Tab-separated table of C-alpha atoms in Angstrom:
chain	number	residue	atom	x	y	z
Y	7	MET	CA	0.058	0.032	-0.042
Y	8	ASN	CA	2.960	2.379	0.596
Y	9	ASN	CA	6.689	2.157	0.770
Y	10	LEU	CA	7.128	3.859	4.048
Y	11	ARG	CA	8.570	1.586	6.800
Y	12	ASN	CA	5.740	1.160	9.271
Y	13	SER	CA	3.099	-1.317	10.473
Y	14	LEU	CA	0.327	-0.541	7.999
Y	15	GLU	CA	-1.368	-2.921	5.695
Y	16	GLU	CA	-4.541	-3.535	3.727
Y	17	LYS	CA	-6.796	-6.385	4.590
Y	18	ASN	CA	-10.230	-6.935	2.781
Y	19	GLY	CA	-10.398	-3.311	1.911
Y	20	GLU	CA	-9.685	-1.922	5.153
Y	21	VAL	CA	-6.416	-0.060	6.365
Y	22	CYS	CA	-4.794	-1.925	9.575
Y	23	MET	CA	-2.138	-1.121	11.951
Y	24	ALA	CA	-0.675	-3.950	13.856
Y	25	GLY	CA	-3.454	-5.953	12.596
Y	26	ARG	CA	-6.254	-3.902	13.894
Y	27	GLU	CA	-8.775	-1.821	11.582
Y	28	LEU	CA	-8.098	1.728	11.757
Y	29	THR	CA	-11.338	3.218	11.054
Y	30	SER	CA	-12.839	0.971	13.906
Y	31	LEU	CA	-10.381	2.245	16.262
Y	32	ALA	CA	-11.204	5.817	15.101
Y	33	ALA	CA	-14.968	5.022	15.636
Y	34	LYS	CA	-14.114	3.524	19.112
Y	35	TYR	CA	-12.055	6.284	20.556
Y	36	GLY	CA	-13.013	9.224	18.424
Y	37	THR	CA	-10.861	11.867	16.384
Y	38	PRO	CA	-8.570	13.374	16.286
Y	39	LEU	CA	-6.588	10.480	17.680
Y	40	TYR	CA	-2.963	9.302	17.956
Y	41	LEU	CA	-2.117	5.643	17.560
Y	42	TYR	CA	1.184	3.816	18.608
Y	43	ASP	CA	2.318	0.418	17.638
Y	44	GLU	CA	4.158	-1.237	20.550
Y	45	ALA	CA	5.737	-3.830	18.566
Y	46	TRP	CA	7.133	-1.635	16.120
Y	47	ILE	CA	8.510	0.756	18.604
Y	48	ALA	CA	10.247	-2.154	20.673
Y	49	GLY	CA	11.630	-3.419	17.575
Y	50	ARG	CA	13.172	-0.236	16.518
Y	51	VAL	CA	14.965	-0.133	19.903
Y	52	GLU	CA	16.060	-3.573	19.445
Y	53	GLU	CA	17.272	-2.779	15.659
Y	54	LEU	CA	19.185	0.096	16.898
Y	55	HIS	CA	21.543	-2.008	19.277
Y	56	LYS	CA	22.192	-4.652	16.071
Y	57	ARG	CA	23.008	-1.636	13.532
Y	58	ILE	CA	26.345	-0.669	15.383
Y	59	PRO	CA	28.614	-3.664	15.724
Y	60	LEU	CA	30.231	-2.384	18.851
Y	61	ASN	CA	30.823	-3.364	22.440
Y	62	ASN	CA	30.225	-0.685	25.209
Y	63	LEU	CA	27.603	1.007	22.913
Y	64	LYS	CA	24.520	2.855	24.751
Y	65	PHE	CA	21.409	4.618	23.618
Y	66	PHE	CA	19.704	7.313	25.451
Y	67	TYR	CA	16.270	8.094	23.905
Y	68	ALA	CA	15.471	11.785	23.217
Y	69	MET	CA	12.547	12.388	25.167
Y	70	LYS	CA	11.457	15.540	23.780
Y	71	ALA	CA	10.255	13.380	20.719
Y	72	ASN	CA	7.599	11.878	22.630
Y	73	ASN	CA	7.138	11.745	26.392
Y	74	ASN	CA	4.111	9.479	26.913
Y	75	PRO	CA	5.080	7.491	29.969
Y	76	HIS	CA	3.712	4.138	28.322
Y	77	LEU	CA	6.008	4.829	25.509
Y	78	LEU	CA	8.879	5.529	27.904
Y	79	ASN	CA	8.269	2.203	29.578
Y	80	ILE	CA	8.473	0.390	26.176
Y	81	ILE	CA	11.860	1.867	25.592
Y	82	ARG	CA	13.215	1.532	29.044
Y	83	LYS	CA	12.331	-2.388	28.927
Y	84	GLY	CA	14.438	-2.182	25.579
Y	85	GLY	CA	17.605	-0.911	27.445
Y	86	MET	CA	17.544	2.399	26.336
Y	87	GLY	CA	18.318	5.419	28.715
Y	88	ILE	CA	16.969	8.760	28.477
Y	89	ASP	CA	18.112	12.022	26.935
Y	90	ALA	CA	16.534	14.877	29.078
Y	91	VAL	CA	16.694	18.697	27.918
Y	92	SER	CA	14.566	20.161	30.821
Y	93	GLU	CA	14.074	19.748	34.548
Y	94	GLY	CA	10.550	18.379	33.871
Y	95	GLU	CA	11.924	15.864	31.531
Y	96	VAL	CA	14.256	14.805	34.298
Y	97	HIS	CA	11.568	14.319	36.845
Y	98	LEU	CA	9.194	12.488	34.506
Y	99	ALA	CA	12.025	10.013	33.594
Y	100	LEU	CA	12.960	9.402	37.337
Y	101	SER	CA	9.492	8.690	37.939
Y	102	CYS	CA	9.078	6.077	35.007
Y	103	GLY	CA	11.803	4.230	36.507
Y	104	PHE	CA	14.843	5.245	34.704
Y	105	THR	CA	17.776	5.665	37.268
Y	106	PRO	CA	20.006	8.658	37.349
Y	107	ASP	CA	23.001	6.797	35.657
Y	108	ARG	CA	20.628	6.031	32.712
Y	109	ILE	CA	19.825	9.949	32.204
Y	110	ILE	CA	21.860	12.638	30.393
Y	111	TYR	CA	20.721	16.145	31.073
Y	112	THR	CA	21.501	18.530	28.043
Y	113	ALA	CA	19.849	21.963	28.372
Y	114	ASN	CA	20.713	25.132	27.258
Y	115	HIS	CA	20.146	28.756	28.572
Y	116	ILE	CA	19.045	27.452	32.067
Y	117	THR	CA	18.594	29.252	35.330
Y	118	ASP	CA	20.983	28.491	38.188
Y	119	GLY	CA	18.222	27.073	40.254
Y	120	GLU	CA	17.519	24.364	37.339
Y	121	MET	CA	21.230	23.723	36.915
Y	122	ASP	CA	21.381	23.079	40.866
Y	123	ARG	CA	17.971	21.135	41.164
Y	124	VAL	CA	19.334	18.798	38.412
Y	125	ALA	CA	22.466	18.122	39.829
Y	126	GLU	CA	21.048	17.116	43.298
Y	127	THR	CA	19.371	14.171	41.349
Y	128	GLY	CA	22.801	12.630	40.592
Y	129	VAL	CA	22.078	12.849	36.714
Y	130	THR	CA	24.899	13.566	34.232
Y	131	MET	CA	25.050	17.250	33.446
Y	132	ASN	CA	25.943	18.029	29.930
Y	133	ILE	CA	27.039	21.672	29.366
Y	134	GLY	CA	27.555	23.524	26.314
Y	135	SER	CA	28.817	26.913	27.173
Y	136	LEU	CA	31.690	28.554	28.838
Y	137	SER	CA	29.456	30.801	30.923
Y	138	ARG	CA	27.392	27.770	32.404
Y	139	LEU	CA	30.543	25.629	33.113
Y	140	GLU	CA	31.971	28.348	35.225
Y	141	LYS	CA	28.816	28.722	37.137
Y	142	PHE	CA	28.526	24.881	37.229
Y	143	GLY	CA	32.209	24.536	38.659
Y	144	LYS	CA	31.564	27.315	41.323
Y	145	ALA	CA	28.445	25.855	42.489
Y	146	HIS	CA	29.430	22.000	42.463
Y	147	PRO	CA	33.273	21.831	42.576
Y	148	ARG	CA	34.927	18.476	42.157
Y	149	SER	CA	31.813	17.218	40.313
Y	150	SER	CA	31.818	14.887	37.278
Y	151	VAL	CA	30.484	16.835	34.082
Y	152	CYS	CA	29.940	16.214	30.453
Y	153	LEU	CA	30.653	18.871	27.692
Y	154	ARG	CA	28.757	19.683	24.468
Y	155	PHE	CA	30.877	20.908	21.683
Y	156	ASN	CA	29.734	22.550	18.454
Y	157	PRO	CA	31.020	19.773	15.807
Y	158	ASP	CA	31.055	22.858	13.233
Y	159	VAL	CA	29.267	20.674	10.701
Y	160	VAL	CA	25.933	22.062	9.294
Y	161	ALA	CA	23.299	19.106	8.633
Y	162	GLY	CA	19.722	18.296	9.155
Y	163	GLU	CA	16.253	18.324	7.423
Y	164	PHE	CA	15.247	21.759	8.132
Y	165	LYS	CA	17.352	24.822	9.037
Y	166	GLU	CA	15.289	24.948	12.307
Y	167	ILE	CA	17.001	21.567	13.427
Y	168	GLN	CA	20.341	22.007	12.394
Y	169	THR	CA	22.310	22.174	15.610
Y	170	GLY	CA	25.986	22.488	14.184
Y	171	GLY	CA	27.939	25.539	12.681
Y	172	LYS	CA	28.454	28.998	13.282
Y	173	LEU	CA	25.111	30.237	13.561
Y	174	THR	CA	23.744	27.844	16.187
Y	175	LYS	CA	22.987	28.620	19.780
Y	176	PHE	CA	24.399	25.129	20.975
Y	177	GLY	CA	27.550	23.836	22.136
Y	178	ILE	CA	31.281	25.167	23.003
Y	179	LEU	CA	33.501	26.071	19.986
Y	180	MET	CA	36.245	23.462	19.427
Y	181	GLU	CA	38.999	26.061	19.526
Y	182	GLU	CA	37.722	26.960	23.175
Y	183	ALA	CA	38.950	23.549	24.436
Y	184	PRO	CA	42.023	25.064	26.226
Y	185	ARG	CA	39.633	27.678	28.131
Y	186	VAL	CA	37.370	24.513	29.081
Y	187	LYS	CA	40.412	22.930	30.649
Y	188	GLU	CA	41.290	25.992	32.552
Y	189	ILE	CA	37.687	26.156	34.122
Y	190	THR	CA	37.468	22.432	34.837
Y	191	ASP	CA	41.013	22.346	36.420
Y	192	ARG	CA	40.142	25.383	38.258
Y	193	TYR	CA	37.093	23.827	40.141
Y	194	GLY	CA	38.588	20.232	40.340
Y	195	LEU	CA	35.656	18.926	37.751
Y	196	THR	CA	36.331	15.716	36.032
Y	197	VAL	CA	35.148	15.575	32.268
Y	198	VAL	CA	33.736	12.148	31.923
Y	199	GLY	CA	32.295	12.729	28.551
Y	200	LEU	CA	32.381	14.778	25.434
Y	201	HIS	CA	29.188	15.316	23.300
Y	202	LYS	CA	27.707	16.854	19.960
Y	203	HIS	CA	24.686	16.900	18.081
Y	204	THR	CA	24.588	18.040	14.439
Y	205	GLY	CA	20.924	18.045	13.621
Y	206	SER	CA	17.801	15.971	13.135
Y	207	GLY	CA	17.249	13.773	10.104
Y	208	ILE	CA	20.556	13.546	8.523
Y	209	ALA	CA	20.195	12.109	5.410
Y	210	ASP	CA	23.978	12.289	4.275
Y	211	THR	CA	25.989	9.996	6.614
Y	212	ALA	CA	29.352	11.463	5.538
Y	213	LEU	CA	28.295	14.664	7.212
Y	214	PHE	CA	27.435	12.679	10.662
Y	215	LEU	CA	30.771	10.809	10.570
Y	216	GLN	CA	32.481	14.487	9.628
Y	217	SER	CA	31.148	15.668	12.950
Y	218	MET	CA	32.090	12.957	14.595
Y	219	ASP	CA	35.641	12.881	13.574
Y	220	ASN	CA	35.673	16.633	14.540
Y	221	LEU	CA	34.539	15.449	18.140
Y	222	LEU	CA	37.043	12.920	18.533
Y	223	SER	CA	39.777	15.308	17.577
Y	224	VAL	CA	38.964	17.336	20.685
Y	225	ALA	CA	38.678	14.032	22.827
Y	226	GLY	CA	42.314	13.161	21.580
Y	227	SER	CA	43.919	16.455	22.186
Y	228	GLY	CA	45.071	15.434	25.488
Y	229	LEU	CA	43.117	17.884	27.589
Y	230	PHE	CA	40.540	15.444	28.720
Y	231	PRO	CA	42.473	12.376	29.873
Y	232	ASP	CA	39.576	11.027	32.130
Y	233	LEU	CA	36.790	10.370	29.680
Y	234	ARG	CA	34.364	7.475	30.037
Y	235	PHE	CA	32.228	8.174	27.039
Y	236	ILE	CA	31.765	9.819	23.877
Y	237	ASP	CA	28.113	10.997	22.850
Y	238	CYS	CA	27.419	11.589	19.236
Y	239	GLY	CA	23.815	12.676	19.839
Y	240	GLY	CA	21.118	11.795	17.465
Y	241	GLY	CA	20.046	12.670	14.155
Y	242	PHE	CA	19.138	9.334	12.462
Y	243	LYS	CA	16.754	9.876	9.626
Y	244	VAL	CA	13.628	8.321	8.981
Y	245	PRO	CA	11.667	8.588	5.517
Y	246	TYR	CA	8.714	10.686	5.396
Y	247	GLN	CA	7.888	10.465	1.793
Y	248	GLU	CA	7.584	7.277	-0.264
Y	249	GLU	CA	10.214	8.102	-2.956
Y	250	GLU	CA	12.952	8.967	-0.364
Y	251	ILE	CA	16.118	6.712	-0.523
Y	252	PRO	CA	16.572	5.100	2.871
Y	253	VAL	CA	19.681	5.555	4.453
Y	254	ASP	CA	21.933	2.305	4.612
Y	255	TYR	CA	22.351	2.021	8.358
Y	256	ASP	CA	24.239	-1.191	8.213
Y	257	ALA	CA	27.098	0.317	6.343
Y	258	PHE	CA	26.703	3.500	8.530
Y	259	GLY	CA	26.930	1.235	11.834
Y	260	LYS	CA	30.263	-0.436	10.366
Y	261	ALA	CA	31.612	2.736	9.379
Y	262	LEU	CA	30.874	4.426	13.040
Y	263	ALA	CA	32.098	1.083	14.826
Y	264	GLU	CA	35.402	1.058	12.861
Y	265	ARG	CA	36.015	4.806	13.667
Y	266	PHE	CA	35.406	4.482	17.169
Y	267	GLU	CA	37.429	1.317	17.865
Y	268	ASN	CA	40.556	3.162	16.164
Y	269	PHE	CA	40.081	6.024	18.427
Y	270	ARG	CA	39.868	3.834	21.461
Y	271	LYS	CA	43.259	2.243	20.783
Y	272	VAL	CA	44.674	5.642	20.467
Y	273	TYR	CA	43.001	7.023	23.282
Y	274	GLY	CA	44.129	4.149	25.529
Y	275	ARG	CA	40.788	3.479	27.539
Y	276	ASP	CA	37.894	1.462	26.905
Y	277	LEU	CA	35.452	4.168	26.172
Y	278	SER	CA	31.614	3.819	25.662
Y	279	LEU	CA	30.011	5.286	22.485
Y	280	TYR	CA	26.457	6.975	23.388
Y	281	PHE	CA	23.836	8.042	20.897
Y	282	GLU	CA	20.625	9.848	21.362
Y	283	PRO	CA	18.094	8.926	18.823
Y	284	GLY	CA	14.353	10.077	19.087
Y	285	LYS	CA	12.531	10.316	15.985
Y	286	PHE	CA	14.348	7.199	14.712
Y	287	VAL	CA	12.677	5.172	17.636
Y	288	THR	CA	9.046	6.393	17.556
Y	289	ALA	CA	8.195	8.416	14.395
Y	290	GLU	CA	7.141	5.452	12.212
Y	291	GLY	CA	5.477	3.718	15.047
Y	292	GLY	CA	2.838	6.245	15.232
Y	293	ILE	CA	0.069	7.786	13.122
Y	294	PHE	CA	-2.419	10.614	13.372
Y	295	ILE	CA	-6.235	10.092	12.376
Y	296	VAL	CA	-8.677	13.070	11.791
Y	297	ARG	CA	-12.077	13.068	10.369
Y	298	VAL	CA	-13.281	15.153	7.319
Y	299	ASN	CA	-15.948	17.368	8.266
Y	300	THR	CA	-16.218	19.834	5.446
Y	301	LEU	CA	-15.535	19.714	1.622
Y	302	LYS	CA	-15.307	22.828	-0.145
Y	303	LYS	CA	-14.450	23.762	-3.712
Y	304	ASN	CA	-13.080	27.274	-4.029
Y	305	ARG	CA	-12.982	27.534	-8.085
Y	306	ASP	CA	-10.102	25.128	-9.046
Y	307	ARG	CA	-9.299	24.174	-5.361
Y	308	LEU	CA	-10.612	21.315	-3.302
Y	309	ILE	CA	-10.310	21.656	0.496
Y	310	ALA	CA	-11.156	18.973	2.778
Y	311	GLY	CA	-11.906	20.412	6.329
Y	312	THR	CA	-10.872	18.183	9.372
Y	313	ASP	CA	-11.706	18.195	12.936
Y	314	SER	CA	-8.042	19.155	14.048
Y	315	GLY	CA	-5.491	21.612	13.140
Y	316	PHE	CA	-1.893	22.557	13.601
Y	317	PRO	CA	-1.854	22.778	17.335
Y	318	HIS	CA	-2.200	19.007	17.261
Y	319	LEU	CA	0.507	18.558	14.574
Y	320	ILE	CA	2.441	21.391	13.806
Y	321	ARG	CA	5.498	20.004	11.709
Y	322	PRO	CA	3.789	21.108	8.446
Y	323	LEU	CA	3.279	24.506	9.421
Y	324	LEU	CA	6.621	25.063	11.438
Y	325	TYR	CA	8.942	23.332	9.138
Y	326	GLY	CA	7.013	22.670	5.900
Y	327	ALA	CA	7.548	18.949	6.901
Y	328	TYR	CA	5.834	16.417	4.880
Y	329	HIS	CA	3.546	13.657	6.300
Y	330	SER	CA	1.909	10.912	3.938
Y	331	ILE	CA	-1.785	11.014	4.154
Y	332	ILE	CA	-4.190	7.925	3.362
Y	333	ASN	CA	-7.722	8.106	3.237
Y	334	LEU	CA	-8.956	5.052	5.540
Y	335	SER	CA	-12.200	5.025	4.724
Y	336	HIS	CA	-11.806	5.179	0.837
Y	337	PRO	CA	-8.295	3.837	0.084
Y	338	GLU	CA	-9.190	2.700	-3.344
Y	339	GLY	CA	-10.968	5.869	-4.349
Y	340	GLN	CA	-9.788	7.940	-7.402
Y	341	PRO	CA	-7.250	10.078	-6.391
Y	342	HIS	CA	-7.802	13.920	-6.601
Y	343	ILE	CA	-5.809	16.892	-5.406
Y	344	TYR	CA	-6.821	18.488	-2.187
Y	345	ASP	CA	-5.615	21.155	0.369
Y	346	ILE	CA	-5.900	19.155	3.655
Y	347	ALA	CA	-6.965	22.031	6.205
Y	348	GLY	CA	-7.498	22.151	9.901
Y	349	ASN	CA	-10.264	23.902	12.115
Y	350	ILE	CA	-8.017	26.712	13.711
Y	351	CYS	CA	-8.704	30.441	12.950
Y	352	GLU	CA	-5.366	30.841	11.037
Y	353	SER	CA	-4.751	30.607	7.060
Y	354	GLY	CA	-1.870	28.553	7.374
Y	355	ASP	CA	-3.579	25.910	9.278
Y	356	LEU	CA	-2.990	23.153	6.610
Y	357	PHE	CA	-1.883	19.636	7.010
Y	358	ALA	CA	-0.994	19.364	3.218
Y	359	ARG	CA	-1.251	21.671	0.173
Y	360	ASP	CA	-1.968	20.202	-3.372
Y	361	ARG	CA	-1.962	16.727	-2.061
Y	362	GLU	CA	-3.060	13.661	-4.065
Y	363	VAL	CA	-5.474	11.577	-1.947
Y	364	ALA	CA	-8.140	8.918	-2.654
Y	365	GLU	CA	-11.364	10.623	-3.204
Y	366	ILE	CA	-12.347	12.430	0.130
Y	367	ARG	CA	-16.267	12.254	1.448
Y	368	GLU	CA	-17.363	14.086	4.398
Y	369	GLY	CA	-17.097	11.799	7.150
Y	370	ASP	CA	-14.051	9.955	5.846
Y	371	TYR	CA	-11.006	9.337	8.133
Y	372	LEU	CA	-7.580	10.271	7.332
Y	373	ALA	CA	-4.281	8.891	8.722
Y	374	LEU	CA	-1.108	11.303	8.691
Y	375	LEU	CA	1.768	8.855	8.701
Y	376	ASN	CA	4.970	9.064	10.722
Y	377	SER	CA	3.330	11.009	13.459
Y	378	GLY	CA	4.936	9.173	16.547
Y	379	ALA	CA	7.651	11.849	17.227
Y	380	TYR	CA	7.581	15.880	17.608
Y	381	CYS	CA	3.749	15.655	16.930
Y	382	TYR	CA	1.892	15.173	20.084
Y	383	ALA	CA	4.835	16.140	22.192
Y	384	MET	CA	4.770	19.810	20.153
Y	385	GLY	CA	1.099	20.162	20.729
Y	386	SER	CA	-0.947	22.938	22.378
Y	387	GLU	CA	-4.490	23.643	23.110
Y	388	TYR	CA	-4.579	26.823	20.945
Y	389	ASN	CA	-8.310	28.106	20.148
Y	390	MET	CA	-8.991	26.053	22.999
Y	391	ARG	CA	-9.340	22.912	21.269
Y	392	PRO	CA	-8.408	19.775	23.535
Y	393	LEU	CA	-5.182	17.724	22.691
Y	394	PRO	CA	-6.217	14.365	21.127
Y	395	ALA	CA	-6.418	10.916	22.887
Y	396	GLU	CA	-3.577	8.666	22.555
Y	397	VAL	CA	-3.955	4.718	22.131
Y	398	LEU	CA	-1.337	1.937	22.340
Y	399	LEU	CA	-1.976	-0.973	20.302
Y	400	GLU	CA	-0.233	-3.483	22.384
Y	401	LYS	CA	1.652	-6.700	21.436
Y	402	ASP	CA	-1.091	-8.908	22.718
Y	403	GLY	CA	-3.507	-7.789	20.450
Y	404	ASN	CA	-5.429	-5.294	22.595
Y	405	ASP	CA	-5.687	-1.549	22.186
Y	406	ARG	CA	-5.136	0.669	25.382
Y	407	LEU	CA	-6.194	4.234	25.990
Y	408	ILE	CA	-2.894	5.807	27.326
Y	409	ARG	CA	-3.984	9.490	27.418
Y	410	LYS	CA	-7.461	10.632	27.527
Y	411	ARG	CA	-8.791	13.445	25.592
Y	412	ARG	CA	-10.395	16.495	27.751
Y	413	THR	CA	-13.765	17.750	26.791
Y	414	PRO	CA	-14.034	21.599	26.054
Y	415	ALA	CA	-15.935	22.130	29.057
Y	416	GLU	CA	-13.179	20.268	31.037
Y	417	LEU	CA	-10.564	22.534	29.446
Y	418	ALA	CA	-12.619	25.591	30.231
Y	419	GLN	CA	-12.853	24.577	33.953
Y	420	LEU	CA	-9.041	23.745	34.115
Y	421	ILE	CA	-8.324	27.264	32.753
Y	422	ARG	CA	-10.547	28.991	35.381
Y	423	GLU	CA	-9.003	26.691	38.077
Y	424	GLU	CA	-5.233	27.535	36.940
Y	425	THR	CA	-5.996	31.268	36.689
Y	426	LEU	CA	-7.750	31.440	40.266
Y	427	TRP	CA	-10.954	32.557	38.531
Y	428	ASN	CA	-13.783	31.985	41.019
């Protein structure tokens, strides 16, 4: 039915995910609705460990991609840790059973208070500026610390998620390594890890390898003799369009392993290699279902209006991101070109423009694929439209509500309570 890597299939004219009919699930739970496939997500976690033939390999899930505790539990059972980027994420990870040694905290432009509170948890602090390193050293002398360097390589799917190069706000410049050494020596800090993150959705693995080489050059400078790990961040790409050429992660994994093994021999210590995938783990394991409630023809333009909008899945508006769309109710219909619009009072509220989709009728269910990462997690209740429900399709064949949808009345009551309105 499609060439994207996910668990969708067609049976007897019905589109299914993990063996369950999607129109039936949409009718059961209502829309808008997020669905996640437990077996798919668990399989991606397992796959990651097989792709890179290396001992002392550890993965830390980038929790900002999707923070539902039920998904975090699947990931924890698969042996992954957590890459946290806020104090709130640290607290949620700890409450979901991740021990401090399985959490790395990487945040930027934080307050002194947040730094101190996270440090008290025992979680490894990953610091990306000289200013914050100085403050951390003064407040927590003789502590262990990880350092985030700017790998000076620009890569990523969209400019908004490219985190390396001269224009980024992230990381310490590599040429500032001697100044880092001065600060860590002054406060007796032990540098146990070096970190970099180049961007999200990197299609060109040569750029990823170049950024790794740049970080290893800092690690091999002799300034940091007590390293325990090298953290190469995330950025593993998943395909969002059928015509995309998938990344050869087997060849990529072998190249990574060879580079790192050679470096370990030169460095003289049995270092661990860390990665922080987020999108790669959950994106293809999730879909978003909306229902068409309005059809309009504006001269030569067909508009299908749905019961959701960009606050529930903002990537198309924010990045111009592409999500494949399937008509679940009429998958074999004659294709037409549509704008797939939302229900928000904004002209930019579109999931897709000029998109070919099987003939859409009012009442049809549409599925936006690859919605398991950076979709619900980036959601809001703008226009006071409650966030969608989330459902997990479990390995045993059951479907389970893992986050309920508020009613509009409940949302209004919550706002009154939060604003202390009598």
